[in-house]
Short mmCIF file of C-alpha atoms and ligand atoms in Angstrom, two decimals:
data_model
loop_
_atom_site.label_atom_id
_atom_site.label_comp_id
_atom_site.label_asym_id
_atom_site.label_seq_id
_atom_site.Cartn_x
_atom_site.Cartn_y
_atom_site.Cartn_z
CA MET E 1 136.21 96.36 118.88
CA SER E 2 135.20 94.51 115.71
CA ASN E 3 131.99 94.12 113.90
CA ALA E 4 132.05 90.38 115.20
CA GLU E 5 130.68 91.67 118.71
CA VAL E 6 127.91 93.32 116.88
CA THR E 7 125.20 91.32 118.42
CA SER E 8 127.30 90.77 121.50
CA THR E 9 125.07 89.49 124.34
CA THR E 10 128.22 88.32 126.60
CA MET E 11 129.15 92.03 127.10
CA SER E 12 127.64 93.85 130.20
CA ILE E 13 127.88 97.48 131.74
CA LYS E 14 130.42 95.91 134.34
CA ASP E 15 132.76 95.84 131.02
CA PHE E 16 133.21 99.68 131.32
CA GLU E 17 134.27 102.85 133.22
CA ILE E 18 131.23 105.36 133.21
CA GLY E 19 132.37 109.02 132.84
CA LYS E 20 130.41 112.27 132.26
CA PRO E 21 126.87 112.66 131.11
CA LEU E 22 127.35 113.74 127.56
CA GLY E 23 123.62 114.48 127.03
CA LYS E 24 119.84 113.29 127.17
CA GLY E 25 117.55 112.09 124.75
CA LYS E 26 113.92 111.32 124.62
CA PHE E 27 114.82 107.76 125.83
CA GLY E 28 117.28 108.07 128.01
CA HIS E 29 121.01 109.36 129.23
CA VAL E 30 124.33 108.98 126.95
CA TYR E 31 127.42 108.98 128.92
CA LEU E 32 131.21 109.23 128.24
CA ALA E 33 132.69 105.48 129.01
CA ARG E 34 135.91 103.54 128.71
CA THR E 35 136.29 99.87 128.25
CA ARG E 36 138.00 98.37 130.89
CA LYS E 37 139.99 95.99 128.76
CA GLU E 38 141.33 98.00 125.74
CA GLU E 39 140.69 101.82 127.81
CA PHE E 40 138.78 102.41 124.52
CA LEU E 41 136.43 105.58 124.59
CA VAL E 42 132.93 105.32 123.57
CA ALA E 43 129.53 106.84 124.23
CA LEU E 44 127.32 104.77 126.11
CA LYS E 45 123.43 105.33 125.19
CA VAL E 46 121.36 104.02 128.07
CA LEU E 47 117.79 103.33 126.60
CA HIS E 48 114.91 102.33 129.06
CA LYS E 49 112.92 99.01 127.81
CA ALA E 50 109.79 100.19 129.66
CA GLN E 51 109.57 103.88 127.89
CA LEU E 52 110.61 101.92 124.35
CA ILE E 53 107.87 99.58 124.90
CA LYS E 54 105.06 102.52 125.90
CA ASP E 55 106.16 104.65 123.17
CA ASP E 56 106.04 102.07 120.73
CA MET E 57 109.25 102.66 119.61
CA ALA E 58 110.93 99.14 119.90
CA HIS E 59 110.88 98.42 116.27
CA GLN E 60 112.03 101.66 115.50
CA LEU E 61 115.02 101.12 117.50
CA ARG E 62 115.86 97.74 116.25
CA ARG E 63 115.80 99.25 112.79
CA GLU E 64 118.17 102.26 113.66
CA ILE E 65 120.42 99.41 115.39
CA GLU E 66 120.72 97.19 112.32
CA ILE E 67 121.37 99.65 109.97
CA GLN E 68 123.89 101.94 111.78
CA ALA E 69 125.70 98.69 113.15
CA ASN E 70 126.04 97.69 109.46
CA LEU E 71 127.15 101.40 108.05
CA ASN E 72 130.99 101.70 108.28
CA HIS E 73 132.08 105.63 107.18
CA LYS E 74 134.05 108.25 108.71
CA ASN E 75 130.88 110.49 108.30
CA ILE E 76 128.73 108.07 110.08
CA LEU E 77 128.70 107.68 113.65
CA LYS E 78 129.71 104.26 114.50
CA MET E 79 127.71 102.19 116.40
CA TYR E 80 130.20 99.38 117.77
CA THR E 81 127.81 96.80 119.56
CA TYR E 82 124.75 96.60 121.96
CA PHE E 83 123.98 94.72 124.40
CA TYR E 84 121.10 94.66 127.36
CA ASP E 85 120.01 93.72 130.88
CA GLU E 86 116.27 93.38 132.45
CA GLN E 87 115.50 97.27 132.24
CA ARG E 88 118.15 98.58 130.06
CA ILE E 89 119.31 98.40 126.53
CA PHE E 90 122.89 100.04 125.60
CA MET E 91 124.06 101.33 122.55
CA VAL E 92 128.15 101.59 122.20
CA LEU E 93 128.76 104.24 120.14
CA GLU E 94 131.88 106.13 118.81
CA TYR E 95 132.19 109.21 121.12
CA ALA E 96 131.92 112.58 119.11
CA PRO E 97 134.42 114.80 121.15
CA ARG E 98 133.02 118.35 120.10
CA GLY E 99 129.19 117.63 120.33
CA GLU E 100 126.68 118.43 118.40
CA LEU E 101 126.48 120.45 114.91
CA TYR E 102 123.23 122.18 115.96
CA LYS E 103 125.11 124.01 118.84
CA SER E 104 128.16 125.03 116.94
CA LEU E 105 125.85 126.33 114.52
CA THR E 106 123.74 128.05 117.01
CA LYS E 107 127.28 129.71 118.51
CA ALA E 108 128.36 130.63 115.46
CA GLY E 109 125.20 132.30 114.06
CA ARG E 110 125.97 131.02 110.44
CA PHE E 111 128.97 129.41 108.70
CA ASP E 112 131.21 131.03 105.99
CA GLU E 113 131.30 129.74 102.59
CA PRO E 114 134.60 127.19 103.02
CA LYS E 115 133.71 125.70 106.15
CA SER E 116 129.87 125.05 104.68
CA SER E 117 131.54 123.89 101.45
CA THR E 118 133.68 121.20 103.46
CA TYR E 119 131.10 120.31 105.60
CA ALA E 120 128.95 119.67 102.41
CA LEU E 121 131.13 117.66 100.91
CA GLN E 122 131.20 115.42 103.97
CA MET E 123 127.43 114.96 103.80
CA VAL E 124 127.86 114.03 100.05
CA ASP E 125 130.17 111.47 100.67
CA ALA E 126 128.20 109.91 103.68
CA LEU E 127 124.78 110.35 102.03
CA GLU E 128 126.51 108.71 98.72
CA TYR E 129 127.46 105.53 100.82
CA CYS E 130 124.15 105.23 102.57
CA HIS E 131 122.54 105.39 99.03
CA GLN E 132 125.06 102.82 97.44
CA ASN E 133 124.06 100.56 100.86
CA ASP E 134 120.19 101.15 99.88
CA VAL E 135 119.86 103.36 103.10
CA ILE E 136 117.57 106.35 103.28
CA HIS E 137 118.31 108.66 106.41
CA ARG E 138 115.01 110.63 105.62
CA ASP E 139 116.05 113.03 108.73
CA ILE E 140 119.31 114.94 108.02
CA LYS E 141 119.32 118.21 110.03
CA PRO E 142 121.66 119.67 112.11
CA GLU E 143 120.33 118.10 115.64
CA ASN E 144 121.35 114.50 114.09
CA ILE E 145 124.87 115.14 113.30
CA LEU E 146 127.71 115.15 115.70
CA ILE E 147 131.27 116.58 115.40
CA GLY E 148 134.61 114.84 115.74
CA TYR E 149 138.02 115.05 116.80
CA ASN E 150 138.93 116.72 113.57
CA HIS E 151 136.01 118.58 113.01
CA GLU E 152 134.61 115.67 110.75
CA LEU E 153 130.86 115.99 110.67
CA LYS E 154 129.31 112.47 111.90
CA ILE E 155 125.68 111.78 110.91
CA SER E 156 123.98 109.97 113.86
CA ASP E 157 120.22 109.16 114.80
CA PHE E 158 119.04 106.57 112.04
CA GLY E 159 115.86 106.41 113.90
CA TRP E 160 114.09 107.20 110.88
CA SER E 161 116.13 105.80 108.29
CA VAL E 162 115.08 102.68 106.24
CA HIS E 163 116.41 100.33 103.74
CA ALA E 164 115.27 100.85 100.81
CA PRO E 165 115.95 97.39 98.72
CA SER E 166 113.34 98.59 95.84
CA SER E 167 110.13 99.89 96.37
CA LYS E 168 109.66 103.16 97.35
CA ARG E 169 107.96 104.38 100.78
CA LYS E 170 105.30 106.38 102.08
CA THR E 171 105.80 107.15 105.96
CA LEU E 172 105.87 110.52 106.90
CA CYS E 173 108.07 111.40 108.89
CA GLY E 174 111.06 114.19 109.64
CA THR E 175 110.79 117.45 110.91
CA ILE E 176 108.59 120.12 109.33
CA ASP E 177 111.50 122.74 107.98
CA TYR E 178 113.56 119.66 106.41
CA LEU E 179 110.51 118.04 104.87
CA PRO E 180 110.32 117.55 101.09
CA PRO E 181 107.27 118.19 99.34
CA GLU E 182 106.59 114.93 98.28
CA MET E 183 106.39 113.84 102.00
CA LEU E 184 104.42 116.91 102.99
CA ASN E 185 102.11 115.80 100.28
CA HIS E 186 101.95 112.07 101.41
CA GLN E 187 103.30 110.56 98.17
CA THR E 188 105.49 107.73 98.00
CA TYR E 189 109.48 108.77 98.06
CA ASP E 190 112.76 107.61 97.31
CA LYS E 191 116.46 108.73 98.08
CA ASN E 192 115.91 111.94 96.63
CA VAL E 193 114.31 112.96 99.85
CA ASP E 194 118.24 112.92 101.26
CA LEU E 195 119.16 115.62 98.24
CA TRP E 196 116.36 118.04 99.08
CA CYS E 197 117.28 117.43 103.10
CA LEU E 198 121.14 118.69 101.69
CA GLY E 199 119.59 121.29 100.26
CA VAL E 200 118.07 122.57 103.23
CA LEU E 201 121.17 121.83 105.60
CA VAL E 202 123.70 123.89 103.17
CA TYR E 203 121.09 126.88 103.24
CA GLU E 204 120.74 126.46 107.02
CA PHE E 205 125.07 126.62 107.34
CA LEU E 206 125.24 129.62 105.16
CA VAL E 207 122.71 131.43 106.29
CA GLY E 208 121.93 130.34 110.04
CA LYS E 209 118.05 129.23 109.73
CA PRO E 210 116.09 126.85 107.17
CA PRO E 211 114.80 128.31 103.70
CA PHE E 212 110.97 127.82 104.29
CA GLU E 213 111.21 128.92 108.13
CA SER E 214 108.10 130.97 109.27
CA ALA E 215 106.15 131.62 112.28
CA GLU E 216 103.12 129.83 111.44
CA THR E 217 103.58 126.06 110.20
CA ALA E 218 101.27 126.44 107.69
CA THR E 219 103.07 129.02 105.83
CA THR E 220 106.06 127.06 105.98
CA TYR E 221 103.79 124.14 104.53
CA GLN E 222 102.93 126.55 101.53
CA LYS E 223 106.55 127.78 100.96
CA ILE E 224 107.89 124.11 100.75
CA LYS E 225 105.12 123.32 98.12
CA ALA E 226 105.78 126.37 95.93
CA VAL E 227 109.63 125.84 96.30
CA GLU E 228 109.50 129.88 97.59
CA PHE E 229 112.69 130.83 99.58
CA GLU E 230 115.29 133.91 99.26
CA TYR E 231 118.72 134.12 99.58
CA PRO E 232 120.56 137.17 101.73
CA ASP E 233 122.95 139.23 99.63
CA TYR E 234 125.96 137.55 101.00
CA VAL E 235 125.38 134.14 99.51
CA SER E 236 127.61 133.83 96.48
CA SER E 237 126.46 132.61 93.05
CA GLU E 238 127.87 129.34 93.35
CA ALA E 239 126.34 128.49 96.98
CA ARG E 240 123.06 129.76 95.37
CA ASP E 241 123.52 127.49 92.26
CA PHE E 242 124.25 124.43 94.72
CA ILE E 243 121.10 124.90 96.74
CA SER E 244 118.94 126.06 93.95
CA LYS E 245 119.55 122.62 92.16
CA LEU E 246 118.81 120.54 95.39
CA LEU E 247 115.78 122.43 95.98
CA VAL E 248 113.68 121.13 93.17
CA PHE E 249 110.27 119.97 93.70
CA THR E 250 110.26 117.26 91.36
CA PRO E 251 112.82 114.44 93.26
CA SER E 252 114.10 112.93 89.98
CA GLU E 253 115.25 116.48 88.92
CA ARG E 254 117.74 117.07 92.07
CA MET E 255 121.31 117.10 91.26
CA PRO E 256 122.64 113.49 91.87
CA LEU E 257 125.37 113.47 94.51
CA ALA E 258 127.93 112.53 92.01
CA VAL E 259 127.38 115.77 90.40
CA ALA E 260 127.33 117.37 93.49
CA ARG E 261 130.73 116.56 94.33
CA GLY E 262 131.78 118.31 91.38
CA HIS E 263 129.61 121.61 91.96
CA PRO E 264 132.16 124.89 91.76
CA PHE E 265 130.52 125.49 95.31
CA ILE E 266 132.46 122.10 96.58
CA THR E 267 135.47 122.06 94.23
CA LYS E 268 136.30 125.54 95.07
CA HIS E 269 136.94 124.98 98.77
CA ASN E 270 137.98 121.44 98.55
CA SER E 271 140.85 119.88 97.12
CA SER E 272 139.45 116.45 95.02
CA ASN E 273 140.78 114.01 97.60
CA ASP E 274 140.13 116.25 100.91
CA ASN E 275 137.64 113.74 102.52
CA ASN E 276 138.66 110.34 101.20
CA THR E 277 136.50 107.53 102.78
CA THR E 278 136.24 103.79 103.55
CA THR E 279 133.43 102.79 101.24
CA THR E 280 133.10 99.06 102.65
CA THR E 281 130.12 97.95 104.79
CA THR E 282 131.40 96.16 108.04
CA ASN E 283 129.51 93.24 107.17
CA GLY E 284 131.66 92.78 104.06
CA ASN E 285 128.62 94.25 101.99
P1 LIG D 301 120.54 111.41 121.71
O1 LIG D 301 119.70 110.65 122.45
O2 LIG D 301 120.94 110.67 120.76
O3 LIG D 301 119.31 112.21 121.12
O4 LIG D 301 121.80 111.67 122.58
C1 LIG D 301 121.39 113.05 123.19
C2 LIG D 301 122.88 113.61 123.31
O5 LIG D 301 123.59 113.24 123.87
C3 LIG D 301 123.06 114.27 122.23
O6 LIG D 301 122.31 115.67 121.57
C4 LIG D 301 124.36 114.73 122.20
O7 LIG D 301 124.74 115.80 122.99
C5 LIG D 301 124.91 113.86 123.30
N1 LIG D 301 125.42 112.78 122.66
C6 LIG D 301 124.80 111.54 122.07
N2 LIG D 301 125.41 110.69 121.37
C7 LIG D 301 127.00 111.25 121.46
C8 LIG D 301 128.30 110.64 121.17
N3 LIG D 301 128.18 109.43 120.46
N4 LIG D 301 129.48 111.70 121.36
C9 LIG D 301 129.21 112.75 122.02
N5 LIG D 301 127.93 113.24 122.40
C10 LIG D 301 126.66 112.36 122.03
#
């Protein structure tokens, strides 16, 4: 399938053989499916229009589709095309056979440093690519990341992402443990929110829980605003330095992604061309 089919309205559910359910989201189910013609395995996400309209999510879905369909990177879940009928919208997605990162992390408890470092590099690559294309993800967390056949991370769920051609945005969204201070404080924000979230994510890889997690929401808020967190003894000095340079209160002072790529926490565990990537968008930008 090519990008020419992204706005396809000729495709229908009859073009697919539907297989096992892969999961369930708030707005519908996701099934393993195979195109009848090419016998190509995909994940088919089925959303119910009535539910989307009821929850006022139509606008967000349109944005998600526009953004995800135009991104083309090995660490971003590909959306091949979409189509619809009277009641439903179908998103044809790249199939991620190893499922959710959240489950894999829960099962493992925490990841060792080589694995965390490799995953961190993949996230650096994917976020750098998003930012080069003026897309801010805004909702990086293990629940929004899937795992491909070769154990590579695939960022999914662009529901909160925005095209940020120039201006800063002011909407509050995301999950509390991953919320950067500028979003908590309802200030305008920019692509540097994703750097904060990367810091939280790498901490969670290594420790098994996010750095500001607390029993009370109010305490989490306070800790985020004060950038107050601790490292367990087993976290190496390189990993601490990497995380500490991302979990910085002032957005513009966070370590840029290009610098993160060359940080000892990354270079120690990855050779320079470990995550060679495609850097073109499907619409030729
Ligand atoms: P979602 O509605 O996107 O949150 O998807 C619900 C669940 O379906 C996810 O948590 C995954 O377990 C599964 N899922 C969604 N998309 C895919 C995919 N592309 N490949 C494999 N599993 C998926």
